[in-house]
Amino acid sequence: MDRRMFLALGGVATLSACVTSQPPALGADGKPLPRVVTITPDEAQKIPYRVLDSVNTLRQAKGAAPLSFNAALNAACLTHSRDMSVQNRPWHFGSDGSSPLVRVQRVGYTGELLGELISETYQTDLETLSAWMGQPDTRSVVLDPRATYLGFGWYQEPGGKVWWTLLTGR
């Protein structure tokens, strides 16, 4: 079975696990209330590779070369995700005013930083990636044909909120 078929079947299996007999609870605004997704230690080990495989599948569909993880970019993502939680706001600057460029330099990345995506959510990694792909400006970071490296990290608060960070570089 080739990799694309495996990923497609995995996606179907994942979606089928999401089927519920009850409609989601709605807030006063009529929108679904967030649900808490707990990232277990076993799931935490799978997330980075699932995101990398998903990103590379999306890139392949657009004719872009696959990305590989870069340890320095991963470290910068993990640090920034935790820092956004401490600040309690999703934004591209660190609590010390650092930019994405400064943060990747601090962890020893010597390549060119191309983009950063962030999210504050109760959604899973793949739901977050899907939301990024739904907007032209964030989709362009994922699909940037110049990119060769990916960094990805997150921090989950005890209450369930997840802070996601994705970096691309070359």
CSV table of C-alpha atoms in Angstrom, one decimal:
chain,number,residue,atom,x,y,z
A,1,MET,CA,0.0,0.0,0.0
A,2,ASP,CA,1.5,3.3,-1.0
A,3,ARG,CA,1.9,6.2,1.4
A,4,ARG,CA,-0.9,8.3,-0.1
A,5,MET,CA,-3.4,5.5,0.3
A,6,PHE,CA,-2.2,5.0,3.9
A,7,LEU,CA,-2.7,8.7,4.7
A,8,ALA,CA,-6.1,8.7,3.0
A,9,LEU,CA,-7.3,5.7,4.9
A,10,GLY,CA,-5.9,7.2,8.1
A,11,GLY,CA,-7.8,10.4,7.5
A,12,VAL,CA,-11.0,8.5,6.9
A,13,ALA,CA,-10.4,6.5,10.1
A,14,THR,CA,-9.8,9.7,12.1
A,15,LEU,CA,-12.9,11.3,10.7
A,16,SER,CA,-15.0,8.3,11.4
A,17,ALA,CA,-13.9,8.4,15.0
A,18,CYS,CA,-15.3,11.9,15.2
A,19,VAL,CA,-18.9,10.9,14.5
A,20,THR,CA,-21.2,11.5,17.4
A,21,SER,CA,-24.8,11.0,17.9
A,22,GLN,CA,-25.2,14.3,19.8
A,23,PRO,CA,-24.9,17.7,18.1
A,24,PRO,CA,-22.2,20.0,19.6
A,25,ALA,CA,-23.2,22.3,22.4
A,26,LEU,CA,-23.8,25.9,21.2
A,27,GLY,CA,-22.9,29.1,22.8
A,28,ALA,CA,-25.1,32.2,23.1
A,29,ASP,CA,-23.7,33.3,19.7
A,30,GLY,CA,-24.9,30.1,18.1
A,31,LYS,CA,-21.4,28.8,17.4
A,32,PRO,CA,-20.2,25.5,18.8
A,33,LEU,CA,-18.5,25.7,22.2
A,34,PRO,CA,-14.9,24.6,22.2
A,35,ARG,CA,-14.3,21.0,23.3
A,36,VAL,CA,-11.2,20.1,25.3
A,37,VAL,CA,-8.8,17.8,23.5
A,38,THR,CA,-6.3,16.2,25.8
A,39,ILE,CA,-2.9,15.5,24.3
A,40,THR,CA,-1.7,12.3,25.9
A,41,PRO,CA,2.0,11.4,26.0
A,42,ASP,CA,1.4,8.7,23.4
A,43,GLU,CA,-0.5,11.2,21.2
A,44,ALA,CA,2.2,13.9,21.7
A,45,GLN,CA,4.8,11.6,20.1
A,46,LYS,CA,2.6,11.2,17.0
A,47,ILE,CA,1.6,14.8,16.4
A,48,PRO,CA,4.8,16.1,14.9
A,49,TYR,CA,5.0,13.3,12.3
A,50,ARG,CA,1.3,13.5,11.5
A,51,VAL,CA,1.7,17.3,10.8
A,52,LEU,CA,4.8,16.8,8.8
A,53,ASP,CA,3.2,14.0,6.7
A,54,SER,CA,0.0,16.2,6.2
A,55,VAL,CA,2.0,19.3,5.2
A,56,ASN,CA,4.1,17.2,2.8
A,57,THR,CA,0.9,15.7,1.3
A,58,LEU,CA,-0.5,19.2,0.8
A,59,ARG,CA,2.7,20.4,-0.7
A,60,GLN,CA,3.0,17.4,-3.1
A,61,ALA,CA,-0.5,18.1,-4.3
A,62,LYS,CA,0.6,21.7,-5.3
A,63,GLY,CA,3.9,20.5,-6.8
A,64,ALA,CA,6.1,21.7,-3.9
A,65,ALA,CA,9.0,19.7,-2.6
A,66,PRO,CA,8.6,18.0,0.8
A,67,LEU,CA,9.9,19.5,4.0
A,68,SER,CA,12.0,17.9,6.7
A,69,PHE,CA,12.1,18.8,10.4
A,70,ASN,CA,14.8,21.1,11.6
A,71,ALA,CA,15.7,20.7,15.3
A,72,ALA,CA,16.4,24.4,15.9
A,73,LEU,CA,13.1,25.4,14.3
A,74,ASN,CA,11.3,22.8,16.4
A,75,ALA,CA,12.9,24.3,19.6
A,76,ALA,CA,11.9,27.8,18.6
A,77,CYS,CA,8.3,26.6,18.1
A,78,LEU,CA,8.1,24.9,21.4
A,79,THR,CA,9.5,27.9,23.2
A,80,HIS,CA,7.2,30.4,21.5
A,81,SER,CA,4.1,28.2,22.1
A,82,ARG,CA,4.8,28.2,25.9
A,83,ASP,CA,5.6,31.9,25.8
A,84,MET,CA,2.3,32.7,24.1
A,85,SER,CA,0.5,30.8,26.9
A,86,VAL,CA,2.4,32.8,29.6
A,87,GLN,CA,1.4,36.0,27.8
A,88,ASN,CA,-2.2,34.7,27.3
A,89,ARG,CA,-2.3,36.0,23.7
A,90,PRO,CA,-1.5,34.6,20.3
A,91,TRP,CA,0.9,36.9,18.6
A,92,HIS,CA,4.2,36.8,16.7
A,93,PHE,CA,6.3,38.5,19.4
A,94,GLY,CA,7.8,37.0,22.5
A,95,SER,CA,7.2,38.3,26.0
A,96,ASP,CA,10.6,40.0,25.7
A,97,GLY,CA,9.6,41.7,22.4
A,98,SER,CA,11.6,39.2,20.3
A,99,SER,CA,10.5,38.6,16.7
A,100,PRO,CA,10.4,35.2,15.0
A,101,LEU,CA,13.7,36.0,13.4
A,102,VAL,CA,15.4,36.7,16.7
A,103,ARG,CA,13.9,33.6,18.3
A,104,VAL,CA,15.2,31.2,15.6
A,105,GLN,CA,18.7,32.9,15.8
A,106,ARG,CA,18.7,32.3,19.5
A,107,VAL,CA,18.3,28.5,19.0
A,108,GLY,CA,21.1,28.4,16.5
A,109,TYR,CA,19.1,28.3,13.2
A,110,THR,CA,21.4,29.7,10.5
A,111,GLY,CA,19.1,29.4,7.5
A,112,GLU,CA,16.5,31.8,6.2
A,113,LEU,CA,13.3,32.0,8.1
A,114,LEU,CA,10.4,32.1,5.7
A,115,GLY,CA,7.2,32.1,7.8
A,116,GLU,CA,5.5,31.6,11.1
A,117,LEU,CA,2.0,30.4,11.9
A,118,ILE,CA,0.4,30.5,15.3
A,119,SER,CA,-2.8,29.5,16.9
A,120,GLU,CA,-4.6,29.6,20.2
A,121,THR,CA,-7.3,27.0,20.2
A,122,TYR,CA,-9.0,23.9,21.6
A,123,GLN,CA,-8.6,22.2,18.2
A,124,THR,CA,-6.4,19.3,17.3
A,125,ASP,CA,-3.2,19.6,15.2
A,126,LEU,CA,-5.0,18.6,12.0
A,127,GLU,CA,-7.9,20.9,12.7
A,128,THR,CA,-5.5,23.7,13.2
A,129,LEU,CA,-3.6,22.9,10.0
A,130,SER,CA,-6.9,22.8,8.2
A,131,ALA,CA,-7.8,26.3,9.5
A,132,TRP,CA,-4.4,27.6,8.3
A,133,MET,CA,-5.0,26.1,4.9
A,134,GLY,CA,-8.4,27.8,4.8
A,135,GLN,CA,-6.8,31.3,4.6
A,136,PRO,CA,-4.7,32.5,1.7
A,137,ASP,CA,-2.0,34.2,3.8
A,138,THR,CA,-1.4,31.3,6.1
A,139,ARG,CA,-1.8,28.7,3.3
A,140,SER,CA,1.0,30.4,1.5
A,141,VAL,CA,3.4,29.8,4.4
A,142,VAL,CA,2.7,26.0,4.3
A,143,LEU,CA,2.9,25.8,0.6
A,144,ASP,CA,5.9,28.2,0.0
A,145,PRO,CA,8.0,26.5,-2.7
A,146,ARG,CA,11.2,28.0,-1.3
A,147,ALA,CA,10.8,26.2,2.0
A,148,THR,CA,12.9,23.1,2.8
A,149,TYR,CA,12.5,22.9,6.6
A,150,LEU,CA,9.7,22.8,9.0
A,151,GLY,CA,9.5,23.5,12.7
A,152,PHE,CA,6.5,22.6,14.7
A,153,GLY,CA,5.6,22.7,18.4
A,154,TRP,CA,2.8,23.3,20.9
A,155,TYR,CA,2.0,23.8,24.5
A,156,GLN,CA,-1.2,22.6,26.2
A,157,GLU,CA,-2.4,24.4,29.3
A,158,PRO,CA,-4.0,22.3,32.1
A,159,GLY,CA,-7.4,23.6,31.1
A,160,GLY,CA,-7.0,22.2,27.6
A,161,LYS,CA,-6.2,25.2,25.5
A,162,VAL,CA,-3.4,24.5,23.0
A,163,TRP,CA,-1.0,27.1,21.6
A,164,TRP,CA,0.4,25.9,18.2
A,165,THR,CA,3.5,27.3,16.4
A,166,LEU,CA,4.7,26.3,12.9
A,167,LEU,CA,7.9,27.8,11.3
A,168,THR,CA,9.2,27.3,7.7
A,169,GLY,CA,12.7,28.0,6.5
A,170,ARG,CA,15.4,27.1,4.0
